[in-house]
Short mmCIF file of C-alpha atoms in Angstrom, two decimals:
data_model
loop_
_atom_site.label_atom_id
_atom_site.label_comp_id
_atom_site.label_asym_id
_atom_site.label_seq_id
_atom_site.Cartn_x
_atom_site.Cartn_y
_atom_site.Cartn_z
CA GLN A 124 22.02 -13.81 -1.20
CA VAL A 125 22.16 -10.25 0.48
CA GLN A 126 22.80 -9.93 4.33
CA LEU A 127 21.89 -6.72 5.93
CA VAL A 128 23.15 -5.21 8.93
CA GLU A 129 22.40 -2.06 10.50
CA SER A 130 23.96 0.57 12.84
CA GLY A 131 24.30 3.73 14.01
CA GLY A 132 21.11 3.68 16.68
CA GLY A 133 21.57 5.44 20.11
CA LEU A 134 19.90 7.70 22.39
CA VAL A 135 19.64 11.22 21.47
CA GLN A 136 17.78 14.20 22.75
CA ALA A 137 14.84 15.81 20.72
CA GLY A 138 15.97 18.04 17.94
CA GLY A 139 19.03 15.93 17.88
CA SER A 140 20.38 14.01 14.88
CA LEU A 141 21.39 10.54 14.20
CA ARG A 142 22.71 8.65 11.16
CA LEU A 143 22.01 4.71 10.75
CA SER A 144 23.64 2.80 8.17
CA CYS A 145 22.60 -0.68 6.73
CA ALA A 146 25.92 -2.48 5.27
CA ALA A 147 25.15 -5.15 2.70
CA SER A 148 27.16 -8.24 1.78
CA GLY A 149 26.44 -9.69 -1.58
CA ARG A 150 27.40 -8.84 -5.32
CA THR A 151 23.64 -7.94 -6.17
CA PHE A 152 23.26 -5.13 -3.60
CA SER A 153 22.88 -2.59 -6.30
CA ARG A 154 19.86 -4.13 -7.93
CA TYR A 155 17.50 -4.00 -4.98
CA THR A 156 15.32 -1.02 -3.38
CA MET A 157 16.45 -0.80 -0.03
CA GLY A 158 13.84 0.89 2.88
CA TRP A 159 13.94 1.95 6.09
CA PHE A 160 11.06 0.61 8.67
CA ARG A 161 10.55 1.21 12.05
CA GLN A 162 8.59 -0.47 14.89
CA ALA A 163 7.64 1.06 18.35
CA PRO A 164 7.01 -1.02 21.15
CA GLY A 165 3.19 -2.10 20.86
CA LYS A 166 3.09 -1.05 17.43
CA GLU A 167 2.98 -2.26 13.84
CA ARG A 168 6.09 -2.14 11.80
CA GLU A 169 6.15 1.31 9.74
CA PHE A 170 7.22 2.05 6.37
CA VAL A 171 9.71 5.13 7.12
CA THR A 172 11.72 5.60 3.55
CA ALA A 173 12.80 4.03 0.53
CA ILE A 174 15.17 4.20 -2.31
CA SER A 175 15.19 2.91 -6.00
CA TRP A 176 18.62 0.87 -7.04
CA SER A 177 18.64 2.82 -10.26
CA ASP A 178 18.67 6.58 -10.13
CA SER A 179 18.02 6.86 -6.34
CA THR A 180 14.41 8.21 -6.57
CA THR A 181 13.04 8.44 -3.23
CA ASP A 182 10.10 8.08 -1.20
CA TYR A 183 9.01 8.87 2.42
CA LYS A 184 6.41 9.21 5.09
CA ASP A 185 5.08 11.99 5.54
CA SER A 186 5.96 12.39 8.97
CA VAL A 187 9.71 12.43 8.21
CA LYS A 188 9.48 14.29 5.03
CA GLY A 189 12.17 17.31 5.50
CA ARG A 190 13.56 15.86 8.43
CA PHE A 191 14.85 12.18 7.42
CA THR A 192 17.21 11.64 4.31
CA ILE A 193 18.00 8.17 2.59
CA SER A 194 21.14 7.73 0.54
CA ARG A 195 23.04 4.84 -0.83
CA VAL A 196 26.15 3.98 -2.25
CA ASN A 197 26.49 1.06 -4.24
CA ALA A 198 30.05 1.03 -4.79
CA LYS A 199 30.34 0.31 -0.62
CA ASN A 200 27.25 -1.86 -0.65
CA ILE A 201 25.75 0.88 2.06
CA VAL A 202 22.20 2.43 2.78
CA TYR A 203 22.11 5.41 5.08
CA LEU A 204 19.28 6.95 6.82
CA GLN A 205 20.08 10.78 8.00
CA MET A 206 17.58 11.50 10.72
CA ASN A 207 17.42 15.37 11.81
CA SER A 208 15.26 17.04 14.21
CA LEU A 209 14.17 13.98 15.88
CA LYS A 210 11.49 13.86 18.38
CA PRO A 211 10.36 11.48 20.74
CA GLU A 212 7.86 9.94 18.48
CA ASP A 213 10.78 8.69 16.20
CA THR A 214 11.71 6.18 19.15
CA ALA A 215 11.68 2.68 17.87
CA VAL A 216 13.74 -0.38 16.70
CA TYR A 217 14.76 0.83 12.89
CA TYR A 218 14.85 -2.05 10.09
CA CYS A 219 16.64 -2.05 6.67
CA ALA A 220 15.07 -3.95 4.09
CA ALA A 221 15.56 -5.03 0.43
CA SER A 222 13.32 -5.71 -2.33
CA VAL A 223 13.97 -7.19 -5.59
CA TYR A 224 11.40 -5.13 -7.26
CA SER A 225 11.62 -1.34 -8.37
CA LEU A 226 10.55 1.27 -6.33
CA SER A 227 7.53 2.04 -8.74
CA SER A 228 6.07 -1.26 -7.42
CA PRO A 229 4.08 -1.34 -4.09
CA HIS A 230 6.84 -0.80 -1.26
CA GLY A 231 5.03 0.76 1.61
CA SER A 232 4.35 -2.36 3.64
CA PRO A 233 6.96 -4.88 5.38
CA THR A 234 5.68 -7.82 2.87
CA ASP A 235 7.20 -6.05 -0.01
CA TYR A 236 10.46 -6.77 1.07
CA GLU A 237 12.39 -10.13 1.04
CA LEU A 238 15.34 -9.11 3.37
CA TRP A 239 15.85 -7.92 6.57
CA GLY A 240 18.55 -6.67 9.09
CA GLN A 241 18.46 -7.22 12.68
CA GLY A 242 17.40 -3.64 13.67
CA THR A 243 18.58 -0.96 15.52
CA GLN A 244 17.28 0.96 18.58
CA VAL A 245 17.09 4.86 18.34
CA THR A 246 15.53 6.38 21.50
CA VAL A 247 14.75 10.18 21.38
CA SER A 248 14.40 11.55 24.97
CA SER A 249 12.24 14.74 25.61
#
Protein backbone atom coordinates (compact mmCIF):
# COMPACT_ATOMS: atom_id res chain seq x y z
CA GLN A 1 0.00 0.00 0.00
CA VAL A 2 1.24 3.47 -0.92
CA GLN A 3 0.78 6.37 1.47
CA LEU A 4 0.97 9.97 0.26
CA VAL A 5 2.09 13.08 2.14
CA GLU A 6 1.95 16.54 0.56
CA SER A 7 4.05 19.54 1.54
CA GLY A 8 5.07 22.93 0.20
CA GLY A 9 1.85 24.87 0.45
CA GLY A 10 1.68 28.39 1.80
CA LEU A 11 0.75 32.00 1.21
CA VAL A 12 2.07 33.73 -1.90
CA GLN A 13 1.29 36.92 -3.76
CA ALA A 14 -0.29 36.83 -7.19
CA GLY A 15 2.37 36.23 -9.81
CA GLY A 16 4.51 34.25 -7.40
CA SER A 17 5.54 30.60 -7.39
CA LEU A 18 5.29 27.57 -5.15
CA ARG A 19 6.47 24.00 -5.48
CA LEU A 20 4.37 21.28 -3.92
CA SER A 21 5.82 17.89 -3.12
CA CYS A 22 4.09 14.57 -2.66
CA ALA A 23 6.19 11.96 -0.90
CA ALA A 24 5.04 8.39 -1.28
CA SER A 25 5.89 5.38 0.79
CA GLY A 26 5.77 1.90 -0.65
CA ARG A 27 7.81 -0.07 -3.11
CA THR A 28 5.26 0.08 -5.93
CA PHE A 29 5.13 3.87 -6.24
CA SER A 30 6.65 3.82 -9.71
CA ARG A 31 3.70 1.82 -11.06
CA TYR A 32 1.06 4.42 -10.17
CA THR A 33 -0.32 7.23 -12.25
CA MET A 34 -0.01 10.31 -10.03
CA GLY A 35 -2.34 13.26 -10.02
CA TRP A 36 -2.91 16.59 -8.34
CA PHE A 37 -6.38 17.86 -7.50
CA ARG A 38 -7.53 20.98 -5.70
CA GLN A 39 -10.58 22.00 -3.75
CA ALA A 40 -11.59 25.57 -3.00
CA PRO A 41 -14.10 26.39 -0.24
CA GLY A 42 -17.63 25.57 -1.32
CA LYS A 43 -16.49 23.94 -4.54
CA GLU A 44 -15.99 20.39 -5.72
CA ARG A 45 -12.58 18.82 -5.90
CA GLU A 46 -11.19 19.38 -9.39
CA PHE A 47 -8.49 17.85 -11.52
CA VAL A 48 -5.32 19.88 -11.99
CA THR A 49 -2.78 17.57 -13.60
CA ALA A 50 -1.56 13.98 -13.82
CA ILE A 51 1.57 12.12 -14.88
CA SER A 52 1.98 8.57 -16.11
CA TRP A 53 4.14 6.09 -14.29
CA SER A 54 6.02 4.87 -17.34
CA ASP A 55 7.06 7.65 -19.74
CA SER A 56 6.08 10.73 -17.75
CA THR A 57 3.30 11.64 -20.14
CA THR A 58 1.30 14.47 -18.62
CA ASP A 59 -2.13 16.04 -18.77
CA TYR A 60 -3.24 19.43 -17.46
CA LYS A 61 -6.38 21.37 -16.72
CA ASP A 62 -6.64 24.08 -19.36
CA SER A 63 -6.44 26.95 -16.89
CA VAL A 64 -3.06 25.84 -15.55
CA LYS A 65 -1.37 24.94 -18.82
CA GLY A 66 1.83 26.90 -19.26
CA ARG A 67 1.90 27.84 -15.57
CA PHE A 68 2.02 24.51 -13.72
CA THR A 69 4.39 21.61 -14.27
CA ILE A 70 4.08 18.12 -12.82
CA SER A 71 7.11 15.88 -12.55
CA ARG A 72 8.13 12.75 -10.72
CA VAL A 73 11.31 11.10 -9.50
CA ASN A 74 10.49 7.43 -9.09
CA ALA A 75 13.83 6.67 -7.45
CA LYS A 76 12.91 9.09 -4.66
CA ASN A 77 9.18 8.29 -4.56
CA ILE A 78 8.33 11.97 -5.06
CA VAL A 79 5.95 13.87 -7.31
CA TYR A 80 6.29 17.63 -7.69
CA LEU A 81 3.91 20.33 -8.77
CA GLN A 82 5.71 23.51 -9.78
CA MET A 83 3.24 26.38 -9.84
CA ASN A 84 4.26 29.65 -11.47
CA SER A 85 2.36 32.86 -12.23
CA LEU A 86 -0.09 32.02 -9.49
CA LYS A 87 -3.48 33.70 -9.47
CA PRO A 88 -5.96 34.26 -6.63
CA GLU A 89 -8.26 31.71 -8.26
CA ASP A 90 -5.59 29.06 -7.69
CA THR A 91 -6.30 29.31 -3.97
CA ALA A 92 -7.37 25.88 -2.70
CA VAL A 93 -6.32 22.83 -0.77
CA TYR A 94 -4.16 20.78 -3.11
CA TYR A 95 -4.26 16.99 -2.93
CA CYS A 96 -1.92 14.39 -4.32
CA ALA A 97 -3.56 11.19 -5.60
CA ALA A 98 -2.48 7.84 -7.00
CA SER A 99 -4.15 5.50 -9.45
CA VAL A 100 -3.24 1.97 -10.43
CA TYR A 101 -4.58 2.63 -13.92
CA SER A 102 -2.57 4.11 -16.75
CA LEU A 103 -2.90 7.71 -17.85
CA SER A 104 -4.71 6.47 -20.96
CA SER A 105 -7.60 5.49 -18.69
CA PRO A 106 -10.02 8.10 -17.31
CA HIS A 107 -8.10 10.23 -14.84
CA GLY A 108 -9.96 13.53 -14.51
CA SER A 109 -12.31 12.58 -11.69
CA PRO A 110 -11.51 12.02 -8.02
CA THR A 111 -13.17 8.60 -8.35
CA ASP A 112 -10.44 7.57 -10.79
CA TYR A 113 -7.89 7.52 -7.96
CA GLU A 114 -7.58 5.03 -5.13
CA LEU A 115 -5.13 6.76 -2.81
CA TRP A 116 -5.05 10.30 -1.45
CA GLY A 117 -2.86 12.53 0.64
CA GLN A 118 -4.13 14.80 3.39
CA GLY A 119 -3.82 17.98 1.33
CA THR A 120 -1.82 21.18 1.60
CA GLN A 121 -3.24 24.71 1.59
CA VAL A 122 -2.24 27.14 -1.14
CA THR A 123 -3.38 30.74 -0.73
CA VAL A 124 -2.69 33.36 -3.40
CA SER A 125 -3.28 36.95 -2.38
CA SER A 126 -4.16 39.66 -4.87
